[in-house]
Amino acid sequence: MKRKLIAAIGIAGMMFSVAACGGGDSESAKDPKDRKGDLTVWLMTDAQSSWPELVKQANTEFNKKYPGVKVKIQYQQWGDKTKKLDAALAGDSFPDVVELGNTETMTYILNGALGDIDAKKYDNSDTWISGLKDTCTYEGKLYCVPYYAGARVAIYNKSMFKAATGSAKLPETETDLTKALDKVQKKYGKKDKAFSSLYLPGRYWYAAMSYVAAYGGKIAEYDESSKKWKATLSSPEAQQGIQHFVDLVKKYNHGDQTKDEQDHANVMANEKAGLIYGNGWEAGSVIDPAANGNPKLKDKIGTAAMPGPNGKTLPSFIGGSDLATISKSKNQDLGQYWISLFTNEKSEAALAAKDILPNNTKQLEPLKSKPETAPIANAVPDAWFTPIAPGWASVEKKETLELMLLDILKGKSVAEATKAADTEIDGLINEAS
């Protein structure tokens, strides 16, 4: 375990990590009121903009026990967080606690960057959402704490659908949805050639893999006999899902089909799309001026379960964030305590009150029947996740799935493109084994 170390940390970093853990243990033996210094916490800007009172609450509770320790919250952007973290870990100025997307955790677990976590110290750990807990677990040990969950849903302009179809409600089956999309396209595409009734970017691999999952396919499977992961995008089921996705892109995306999904909320905000498939929170981004959204669309944007093939809801990727301590930190015990406050039942209830999915199924349950959260909350139980394999980060880094989709959009057959992708994935996904 932890045998594949990235260059940013290296063997020297691991040796420092071991020594630092010892220092943290001796510090933890002190009376809490005697502890001094700083606790540096890296959180993403979501916490700063959407639940700052929750951060303040955790800090206040923390300082009741550790009055001599100053909690320093440093907010990060998703675009450059990992680059900054790698650089920090290579030096002597690094955070004690860091927020990681659940697709990022395995890389840092394997390179020894994260400290061990005892689940018993955290509220509702017995009902943590598996899609988050699994990405914190390696070889039977836990290295991070689930923070909040996310899933993808249909985000649509209710007024456009109402004007074009007579109903502001999104159809529940894909057959009925495509009929509605055709009507929306006919009405709004006349004036704007770039308007897309369904804006589905061609490089949006999370969406493409949702269609793969809808047909029973997978990106890769673990073979017990060979003890290796085997890419399976060239299976009939996966190819059928990919073809279905590409067909939707070609028919309904009248913008730049070679883009990814990073700005699709802004496309909707500019009224260039009737429907996007995105994270539940992106519905807020469509109307939030701070996110380049359009406040004029307030009360016009709705969410619903995304209809998928064969009369079923489209399976969603299970997203979300985790919190971890850094193994090189001398304050791991402080970091673990702060995380326990920030993710306790009271804190998760505060997130749920803001329609953010909590980290556990116990507190998720009420959101399944709440109109505002039902689509996203109900998408969690059947959600899919990327292979929990050591080399998966390399697959994402090389944009293997995005490039495969682009090749198909440019004319390469699905069979040829998936076969090539499988070959690359097989090499990358097992390189850290």
Coordinates of N, CA and C in Angstrom, one line a residue, residues 160-367:
M160 N -39.8 27.9 -21.0 CA -39.7 27.5 -22.4 C -40.5 26.2 -22.7
F161 N -40.4 25.3 -21.8 CA -41.2 24.0 -22.0 C -42.7 24.3 -22.0
K162 N -43.1 25.3 -21.1 CA -44.5 25.6 -21.0 C -45.0 26.3 -22.3
A163 N -44.2 27.2 -22.9 CA -44.5 27.9 -24.1 C -44.6 26.9 -25.3
A164 N -43.7 26.0 -25.3 CA -43.5 25.1 -26.5 C -44.4 23.9 -26.4
T165 N -44.7 23.4 -25.2 CA -45.4 22.1 -25.1 C -46.8 22.2 -24.3
G166 N -47.0 23.4 -23.7 CA -48.2 23.6 -22.9 C -48.0 23.1 -21.4
S167 N -46.9 22.5 -21.1 CA -46.7 22.0 -19.7 C -45.3 22.5 -19.2
A168 N -45.2 22.9 -18.0 CA -44.0 23.3 -17.4 C -43.3 22.1 -16.7
K169 N -43.9 21.0 -16.7 CA -43.4 19.8 -16.1 C -42.6 19.0 -17.1
L170 N -41.4 18.6 -16.6 CA -40.5 17.8 -17.5 C -41.1 16.4 -17.7
P171 N -41.2 15.9 -18.9 CA -41.7 14.6 -19.2 C -40.9 13.5 -18.4
E172 N -41.5 12.4 -18.0 CA -40.9 11.4 -17.2 C -40.2 10.3 -17.9
T173 N -40.5 10.2 -19.2 CA -39.9 9.2 -20.0 C -39.0 9.8 -21.1
E174 N -38.0 9.2 -21.6 CA -37.2 9.7 -22.6 C -37.9 9.9 -23.9
T175 N -38.8 9.0 -24.2 CA -39.6 9.1 -25.4 C -40.4 10.4 -25.4
D176 N -41.1 10.6 -24.3 CA -41.9 11.9 -24.2 C -41.0 13.1 -24.2
L177 N -39.8 12.9 -23.5 CA -38.9 14.1 -23.4 C -38.4 14.5 -24.8
T178 N -38.0 13.5 -25.7 CA -37.5 13.9 -27.0 C -38.5 14.6 -27.8
K179 N -39.8 14.2 -27.6 CA -40.9 14.8 -28.3 C -41.0 16.3 -27.9
A180 N -40.9 16.5 -26.6 CA -40.9 17.8 -26.0 C -39.7 18.7 -26.5
L181 N -38.5 18.0 -26.5 CA -37.3 18.7 -27.0 C -37.5 19.2 -28.4
D182 N -38.1 18.4 -29.2 CA -38.3 18.7 -30.6 C -39.1 20.0 -30.7
K183 N -40.2 20.1 -29.9 CA -41.0 21.3 -29.9 C -40.3 22.5 -29.4
V184 N -39.5 22.3 -28.3 CA -38.8 23.5 -27.8 C -37.8 24.0 -28.8
Q185 N -37.1 23.0 -29.5 CA -36.1 23.4 -30.5 C -36.8 24.1 -31.7
K186 N -37.9 23.7 -32.1 CA -38.6 24.3 -33.2 C -39.0 25.7 -32.9
K187 N -39.5 25.9 -31.6 CA -40.0 27.3 -31.2 C -38.8 28.3 -31.0
Y188 N -37.7 27.8 -30.3 CA -36.7 28.8 -30.0 C -35.5 28.7 -31.0
G189 N -35.4 27.6 -31.7 CA -34.3 27.5 -32.7 C -34.5 28.3 -33.9
K190 N -35.7 28.8 -34.2 CA -35.9 29.6 -35.4 C -35.2 30.9 -35.3
K191 N -35.2 31.5 -34.1 CA -34.6 32.8 -34.0 C -33.1 32.7 -33.7
D192 N -32.7 31.6 -33.1 CA -31.3 31.5 -32.7 C -30.7 30.1 -33.2
K193 N -29.9 30.1 -34.2 CA -29.3 28.9 -34.7 C -28.5 28.1 -33.7
A194 N -27.9 28.8 -32.7 CA -27.1 28.2 -31.7 C -27.9 27.7 -30.5
F195 N -29.2 27.9 -30.5 CA -30.0 27.4 -29.4 C -30.1 25.9 -29.4
S196 N -30.0 25.3 -28.2 CA -30.1 23.8 -28.1 C -31.2 23.5 -27.1
S197 N -32.2 22.8 -27.5 CA -33.2 22.4 -26.6 C -32.6 21.5 -25.5
L198 N -31.7 20.7 -25.8 CA -30.9 19.9 -24.9 C -29.4 20.2 -25.2
Y199 N -28.8 20.9 -24.2 CA -27.4 21.3 -24.4 C -26.5 20.2 -23.7
L200 N -26.0 19.3 -24.5 CA -25.3 18.1 -24.1 C -23.9 18.2 -24.7
P201 N -22.9 18.7 -24.0 CA -21.5 18.8 -24.6 C -20.9 17.5 -25.0
G202 N -20.2 17.5 -26.1 CA -19.6 16.2 -26.6 C -18.6 15.6 -25.7
R203 N -17.9 16.4 -24.9 CA -16.8 15.9 -24.1 C -17.3 15.6 -22.6
Y204 N -18.6 15.6 -22.4 CA -19.1 15.5 -21.1 C -19.2 14.0 -20.8
W205 N -18.0 13.5 -20.3 CA -17.9 12.0 -20.1 C -18.8 11.5 -19.0
Y206 N -19.0 12.3 -18.0 CA -19.9 11.9 -16.9 C -21.2 11.6 -17.4
A207 N -21.8 12.4 -18.3 CA -23.1 12.1 -18.9 C -23.0 10.9 -19.7
A208 N -22.0 10.8 -20.6 CA -21.8 9.6 -21.4 C -21.8 8.3 -20.6
M209 N -21.1 8.3 -19.5 CA -21.0 7.1 -18.7 C -22.3 6.8 -18.0
S210 N -23.1 7.8 -17.8 CA -24.4 7.6 -17.2 C -25.3 6.8 -18.2
Y211 N -25.1 7.0 -19.5 CA -25.9 6.3 -20.5 C -25.3 4.8 -20.6
V212 N -24.0 4.7 -20.4 CA -23.3 3.4 -20.3 C -24.0 2.6 -19.2
A213 N -24.1 3.3 -18.0 CA -24.7 2.6 -16.8 C -26.1 2.2 -17.1
A214 N -26.8 3.1 -17.8 CA -28.3 2.8 -18.1 C -28.5 1.5 -18.9
Y215 N -27.5 1.2 -19.7 CA -27.6 -0.1 -20.5 C -26.9 -1.2 -19.8
G216 N -26.4 -1.0 -18.6 CA -25.8 -2.1 -17.8 C -24.3 -2.2 -18.1
G217 N -23.7 -1.2 -18.7 CA -22.3 -1.3 -18.9 C -21.5 -0.6 -17.8
K218 N -20.2 -0.8 -17.9 CA -19.3 -0.2 -16.9 C -18.0 0.2 -17.6
I219 N -17.3 1.1 -16.9 CA -16.0 1.6 -17.5 C -15.0 0.5 -17.4
A220 N -14.9 -0.2 -16.2 CA -14.0 -1.2 -16.0 C -14.5 -2.1 -14.8
E221 N -14.0 -3.3 -14.8 CA -14.3 -4.2 -13.7 C -13.1 -4.9 -13.1
Y222 N -13.1 -5.2 -11.9 CA -12.0 -5.9 -11.2 C -12.1 -7.4 -11.4
D223 N -11.0 -8.0 -11.9 CA -10.9 -9.4 -12.2 C -10.2 -10.1 -11.0
E224 N -10.9 -10.9 -10.2 CA -10.4 -11.5 -9.0 C -9.3 -12.5 -9.4
S225 N -9.4 -13.2 -10.5 CA -8.5 -14.2 -10.9 C -7.1 -13.6 -11.2
S226 N -7.1 -12.5 -12.0 CA -5.8 -11.9 -12.4 C -5.4 -10.8 -11.4
K227 N -6.3 -10.4 -10.5 CA -6.1 -9.3 -9.5 C -5.8 -8.0 -10.2
K228 N -6.4 -7.8 -11.4 CA -6.3 -6.6 -12.1 C -7.6 -6.0 -12.6
W229 N -7.6 -4.7 -12.9 CA -8.8 -4.1 -13.5 C -8.8 -4.4 -15.0
K230 N -10.0 -4.5 -15.5 CA -10.1 -4.8 -17.0 C -11.1 -3.8 -17.5
A231 N -10.7 -2.9 -18.5 CA -11.6 -1.9 -19.1 C -12.6 -2.7 -19.9
T232 N -13.9 -2.2 -19.8 CA -15.0 -2.8 -20.5 C -15.9 -1.9 -21.3
L233 N -15.3 -0.8 -21.8 CA -16.1 0.1 -22.7 C -16.4 -0.5 -24.0
S234 N -15.7 -1.5 -24.4 CA -15.9 -2.1 -25.7 C -17.0 -3.3 -25.6
S235 N -17.6 -3.4 -24.4 CA -18.7 -4.4 -24.3 C -19.9 -3.9 -25.0
P236 N -20.8 -4.8 -25.5 CA -22.0 -4.3 -26.2 C -22.8 -3.3 -25.4
E237 N -22.9 -3.6 -24.1 CA -23.7 -2.7 -23.3 C -23.2 -1.3 -23.2
A238 N -21.8 -1.2 -23.0 CA -21.2 0.1 -22.9 C -21.3 0.8 -24.3
Q239 N -21.0 0.1 -25.4 CA -21.1 0.7 -26.7 C -22.5 1.2 -27.0
Q240 N -23.5 0.5 -26.6 CA -24.8 1.0 -26.8 C -25.1 2.3 -26.1
G241 N -24.6 2.4 -24.8 CA -24.8 3.6 -24.1 C -24.1 4.8 -24.7
I242 N -22.9 4.5 -25.1 CA -22.1 5.6 -25.7 C -22.7 6.1 -27.0
Q243 N -23.2 5.1 -27.8 CA -23.8 5.5 -29.1 C -25.1 6.4 -28.8
H244 N -25.8 6.0 -27.8 CA -27.0 6.7 -27.4 C -26.7 8.1 -27.0
F245 N -25.7 8.3 -26.2 CA -25.2 9.6 -25.8 C -24.8 10.5 -27.0
V246 N -24.0 9.9 -27.9 CA -23.5 10.6 -29.1 C -24.7 11.0 -30.0
D247 N -25.6 10.2 -30.1 CA -26.8 10.5 -31.0 C -27.5 11.7 -30.4
L248 N -27.7 11.8 -29.1 CA -28.3 12.9 -28.5 C -27.5 14.2 -28.7
V249 N -26.2 14.1 -28.5 CA -25.4 15.3 -28.8 C -25.5 15.8 -30.2
K250 N -25.5 14.9 -31.1 CA -25.5 15.3 -32.5 C -26.9 15.9 -32.9
K251 N -28.0 15.4 -32.3 CA -29.3 15.8 -32.7 C -29.7 17.1 -32.0
Y252 N -29.3 17.3 -30.7 CA -29.8 18.4 -30.0 C -28.8 19.5 -29.6
N253 N -27.5 19.3 -29.6 CA -26.5 20.3 -29.3 C -26.2 21.1 -30.6
H254 N -26.7 22.3 -30.7 CA -26.5 23.2 -31.8 C -25.4 24.2 -31.6
G255 N -24.7 24.0 -30.4 CA -23.6 24.9 -30.1 C -22.3 24.2 -30.5
D256 N -21.2 24.4 -29.8 CA -19.9 23.8 -30.0 C -20.0 22.4 -29.4
Q257 N -20.0 21.3 -30.2 CA -20.2 20.0 -29.7 C -18.9 19.4 -29.1
T258 N -17.8 20.1 -29.3 CA -16.5 19.6 -28.8 C -16.1 20.1 -27.4
K259 N -17.0 20.9 -26.8 CA -16.7 21.5 -25.5 C -17.1 20.5 -24.4
D260 N -16.6 20.8 -23.1 CA -17.0 20.0 -22.0 C -18.2 20.7 -21.3
E261 N -18.5 20.2 -20.1 CA -19.7 20.8 -19.4 C -19.4 21.9 -18.5
Q262 N -18.2 22.4 -18.4 CA -17.8 23.4 -17.4 C -18.7 24.7 -17.4
D263 N -19.1 25.1 -18.6 CA -19.9 26.3 -18.7 C -21.3 26.1 -19.1
H264 N -21.8 24.9 -18.9 CA -23.2 24.7 -19.5 C -24.3 25.4 -18.7
A265 N -24.0 25.7 -17.4 CA -24.9 26.5 -16.6 C -25.0 28.0 -17.2
N266 N -23.9 28.5 -17.6 CA -23.9 29.8 -18.2 C -24.6 29.8 -19.6
V267 N -24.5 28.7 -20.3 CA -25.2 28.6 -21.6 C -26.7 28.7 -21.3
M268 N -27.2 28.0 -20.3 CA -28.6 28.1 -19.9 C -28.9 29.5 -19.4
A269 N -28.0 30.1 -18.7 CA -28.2 31.5 -18.1 C -28.4 32.5 -19.3
N270 N -27.7 32.2 -20.4 CA -27.8 33.1 -21.6 C -29.0 32.7 -22.5
E271 N -29.8 31.8 -22.0 CA -31.0 31.4 -22.7 C -30.7 30.7 -24.0
K272 N -29.6 30.0 -24.0 CA -29.1 29.3 -25.2 C -29.5 27.8 -25.1
A273 N -30.1 27.4 -24.0 CA -30.5 26.0 -23.8 C -31.8 25.9 -23.0
G274 N -32.5 24.9 -23.4 CA -33.8 24.6 -22.7 C -33.6 23.6 -21.6
L275 N -32.6 22.7 -21.7 CA -32.3 21.7 -20.7 C -30.8 21.4 -20.7
I276 N -30.3 21.2 -19.5 CA -28.9 20.7 -19.3 C -29.0 19.6 -18.3
Y277 N -28.0 18.7 -18.3 CA -27.9 17.6 -17.3 C -26.7 18.0 -16.4
G278 N -27.0 18.4 -15.2 CA -25.9 18.8 -14.3 C -26.1 18.5 -12.9
N279 N -25.1 18.9 -12.1 CA -25.2 18.8 -10.6 C -26.4 19.6 -10.1
G280 N -27.1 19.1 -9.1 CA -28.3 19.8 -8.6 C -28.0 21.2 -8.2
W281 N -26.8 21.5 -7.7 CA -26.5 22.9 -7.3 C -26.4 23.8 -8.5
E282 N -26.1 23.3 -9.7 CA -25.9 24.2 -10.8 C -27.2 24.9 -11.2
A283 N -28.4 24.4 -10.7 CA -29.6 25.1 -11.0 C -29.5 26.5 -10.4
G284 N -28.9 26.6 -9.2 CA -28.6 27.9 -8.6 C -27.7 28.8 -9.3
S285 N -26.7 28.1 -9.9 CA -25.7 28.9 -10.7 C -26.3 29.5 -11.9
V286 N -27.3 28.9 -12.5 CA -28.0 29.5 -13.7 C -28.5 30.9 -13.4
I287 N -29.0 31.1 -12.1 CA -29.6 32.4 -11.8 C -28.8 33.3 -10.9
D288 N -27.7 32.8 -10.4 CA -26.8 33.5 -9.5 C -25.9 34.5 -10.2
P289 N -26.1 35.8 -10.0 CA -25.2 36.8 -10.7 C -23.7 36.6 -10.3
A290 N -23.5 36.1 -9.1 CA -22.1 35.9 -8.7 C -21.4 34.8 -9.5
A291 N -22.2 34.0 -10.1 CA -21.7 32.9 -10.9 C -21.9 33.1 -12.4
N292 N -22.1 34.4 -12.7 CA -22.4 34.8 -14.1 C -23.7 34.3 -14.6
G293 N -24.6 34.1 -13.6 CA -26.0 33.6 -13.9 C -26.9 34.8 -14.2
N294 N -28.1 34.4 -14.5 CA -29.1 35.4 -15.0 C -30.3 35.5 -13.9
P295 N -30.3 36.5 -13.1 CA -31.3 36.5 -12.1 C -32.7 36.7 -12.6
K296 N -32.8 37.1 -13.9 CA -34.1 37.2 -14.5 C -34.8 35.9 -14.7
L297 N -34.0 34.8 -14.6 CA -34.6 33.5 -14.8 C -35.1 32.9 -13.5
K298 N -35.0 33.6 -12.4 CA -35.5 33.1 -11.1 C -37.0 32.7 -11.3
D299 N -37.3 31.6 -10.7 CA -38.6 31.0 -10.7 C -38.9 30.4 -12.1
K300 N -38.0 30.4 -13.0 CA -38.2 29.8 -14.3 C -37.4 28.5 -14.5
I301 N -36.4 28.3 -13.6 CA -35.5 27.1 -13.7 C -36.0 26.0 -12.7
G302 N -36.2 24.8 -13.3 CA -36.6 23.7 -12.4 C -35.7 22.6 -12.5
T303 N -35.8 21.6 -11.6 CA -35.0 20.4 -11.7 C -36.0 19.2 -11.6
A304 N -35.5 18.1 -12.2 CA -36.3 16.9 -12.3 C -35.3 15.7 -12.5
A305 N -35.8 14.5 -12.3 CA -35.1 13.3 -12.6 C -34.9 13.3 -14.1
M306 N -33.7 13.0 -14.5 CA -33.4 12.9 -16.0 C -33.9 11.6 -16.6
P307 N -34.8 11.7 -17.5 CA -35.3 10.4 -18.1 C -34.2 9.8 -18.9
G308 N -34.1 8.5 -18.8 CA -33.1 7.7 -19.5 C -33.7 6.7 -20.4
P309 N -32.9 5.8 -21.0 CA -33.3 4.8 -21.9 C -34.2 3.8 -21.3
N310 N -35.0 3.1 -22.0 CA -35.9 2.0 -21.6 C -36.9 2.4 -20.5
G311 N -37.3 3.6 -20.5 CA -38.4 4.0 -19.6 C -37.9 4.2 -18.1
K312 N -36.6 4.3 -17.9 CA -36.1 4.4 -16.6 C -35.4 5.7 -16.4
T313 N -35.2 6.1 -15.2 CA -34.4 7.3 -14.9 C -32.9 7.1 -15.2
L314 N -32.3 8.1 -15.7 CA -30.9 8.0 -16.1 C -30.0 7.9 -14.8
P315 N -29.2 6.8 -14.7 CA -28.4 6.7 -13.5 C -27.4 7.9 -13.4
S316 N -27.2 8.4 -12.2 CA -26.3 9.5 -12.0 C -25.0 9.1 -11.4
F317 N -24.0 9.9 -11.8 CA -22.7 9.8 -11.1 C -22.8 10.3 -9.7
I318 N -22.3 9.6 -8.7 CA -22.3 10.1 -7.4 C -21.1 11.0 -7.1
G319 N -21.4 12.2 -6.9 CA -20.3 13.2 -6.7 C -20.3 13.6 -5.2
G320 N -19.5 14.6 -4.9 CA -19.4 15.0 -3.6 C -18.0 15.3 -3.1
S321 N -17.9 15.7 -1.8 CA -16.6 16.1 -1.3 C -16.3 15.3 0.0
D322 N -15.1 15.1 0.3 CA -14.6 14.5 1.5 C -13.6 15.5 2.2
L323 N -13.3 15.2 3.5 CA -12.4 16.0 4.2 C -11.3 15.1 4.8
A324 N -10.1 15.5 4.8 CA -9.0 14.7 5.2 C -7.9 15.5 6.0
T325 N -7.2 14.8 6.8 CA -6.0 15.4 7.5 C -4.8 15.1 6.6
I326 N -3.8 15.9 6.7 CA -2.6 15.6 6.0 C -1.6 14.9 6.9
S327 N -1.0 13.8 6.4 CA -0.2 12.9 7.2 C 1.1 13.6 7.7
K328 N 1.5 14.7 7.0 CA 2.7 15.4 7.4 C 2.4 16.4 8.5
S329 N 1.2 16.6 8.8 CA 0.8 17.6 9.8 C 1.1 17.1 11.2
K330 N 1.5 18.1 12.1 CA 1.7 17.8 13.5 C 0.4 18.0 14.3
N331 N -0.6 18.4 13.6 CA -1.9 18.7 14.2 C -3.0 17.8 13.7
Q332 N -2.7 16.5 13.4 CA -3.7 15.6 12.9 C -4.9 15.5 13.9
D333 N -4.6 15.4 15.2 CA -5.7 15.2 16.1 C -6.6 16.4 16.2
L334 N -6.0 17.6 16.0 CA -6.8 18.8 15.9 C -7.7 18.8 14.7
G335 N -7.0 18.4 13.6 CA -7.7 18.4 12.3 C -8.9 17.4 12.3
Q336 N -8.7 16.3 12.9 CA -9.7 15.3 13.0 C -10.9 15.8 13.9
Y337 N -10.6 16.5 15.0 CA -11.6 17.0 15.8 C -12.4 18.1 15.1
W338 N -11.7 19.0 14.3 CA -12.4 20.0 13.6 C -13.3 19.4 12.5
I339 N -12.9 18.4 11.8 CA -13.7 17.7 10.8 C -14.9 17.1 11.5
S340 N -14.7 16.5 12.7 CA -15.9 15.9 13.4 C -17.0 16.9 13.7
L341 N -16.6 18.2 14.0 CA -17.5 19.2 14.3 C -18.2 19.7 13.0
F342 N -17.4 19.8 11.9 CA -17.9 20.3 10.7 C -18.8 19.3 9.9
T343 N -18.8 18.0 10.3 CA -19.6 17.0 9.7 C -20.5 16.3 10.7
N344 N -20.7 16.9 11.9 CA -21.6 16.2 12.8 C -23.0 16.3 12.4
E345 N -23.9 15.7 13.2 CA -25.3 15.7 12.8 C -25.9 17.1 12.6
K346 N -25.5 17.9 13.5 CA -26.0 19.3 13.5 C -25.6 20.0 12.3
S347 N -24.3 19.8 11.9 CA -23.8 20.5 10.7 C -24.4 19.9 9.4
E348 N -24.5 18.6 9.4 CA -25.1 18.0 8.2 C -26.6 18.4 8.0
A349 N -27.3 18.6 9.2 CA -28.7 19.1 9.1 C -28.7 20.5 8.5
A350 N -27.7 21.3 8.9 CA -27.7 22.7 8.3 C -27.5 22.6 6.8
L351 N -26.7 21.7 6.3 CA -26.5 21.5 4.9 C -27.8 21.1 4.2
A352 N -28.4 20.1 4.9 CA -29.7 19.6 4.3 C -30.8 20.7 4.2
A353 N -30.7 21.6 5.2 CA -31.7 22.7 5.2 C -31.5 23.6 4.0
K354 N -30.3 23.6 3.4 CA -29.9 24.4 2.3 C -30.1 23.5 1.0
D355 N -30.7 22.4 1.1 CA -30.9 21.5 0.0 C -29.6 20.9 -0.6
I356 N -28.6 20.8 0.3 CA -27.4 20.1 0.0 C -27.5 18.7 0.5
L357 N -27.1 17.7 -0.2 CA -27.3 16.3 0.2 C -26.3 16.0 1.4
P358 N -26.7 15.6 2.5 CA -25.8 15.3 3.6 C -25.0 14.0 3.4
N359 N -24.0 13.8 4.2 CA -23.1 12.7 4.0 C -23.6 11.3 4.4
N360 N -24.9 11.2 4.9 CA -25.4 9.9 5.4 C -26.8 9.7 4.9
T361 N -27.2 8.4 4.8 CA -28.5 8.1 4.3 C -29.6 8.4 5.3
K362 N -29.3 8.4 6.6 CA -30.3 8.8 7.7 C -30.8 10.1 7.4
Q363 N -30.0 11.1 7.2 CA -30.4 12.5 7.1 C -30.8 12.8 5.6
L364 N -30.4 11.9 4.7 CA -30.8 12.1 3.3 C -32.3 11.7 3.1
E365 N -32.8 10.8 3.9 CA -34.2 10.3 3.7 C -35.2 11.3 3.6
P366 N -35.3 12.3 4.5 CA -36.4 13.3 4.3 C -36.3 14.1 3.1
L367 N -35.1 14.3 2.5 CA -35.0 15.0 1.2 C -35.5 14.3 0.0

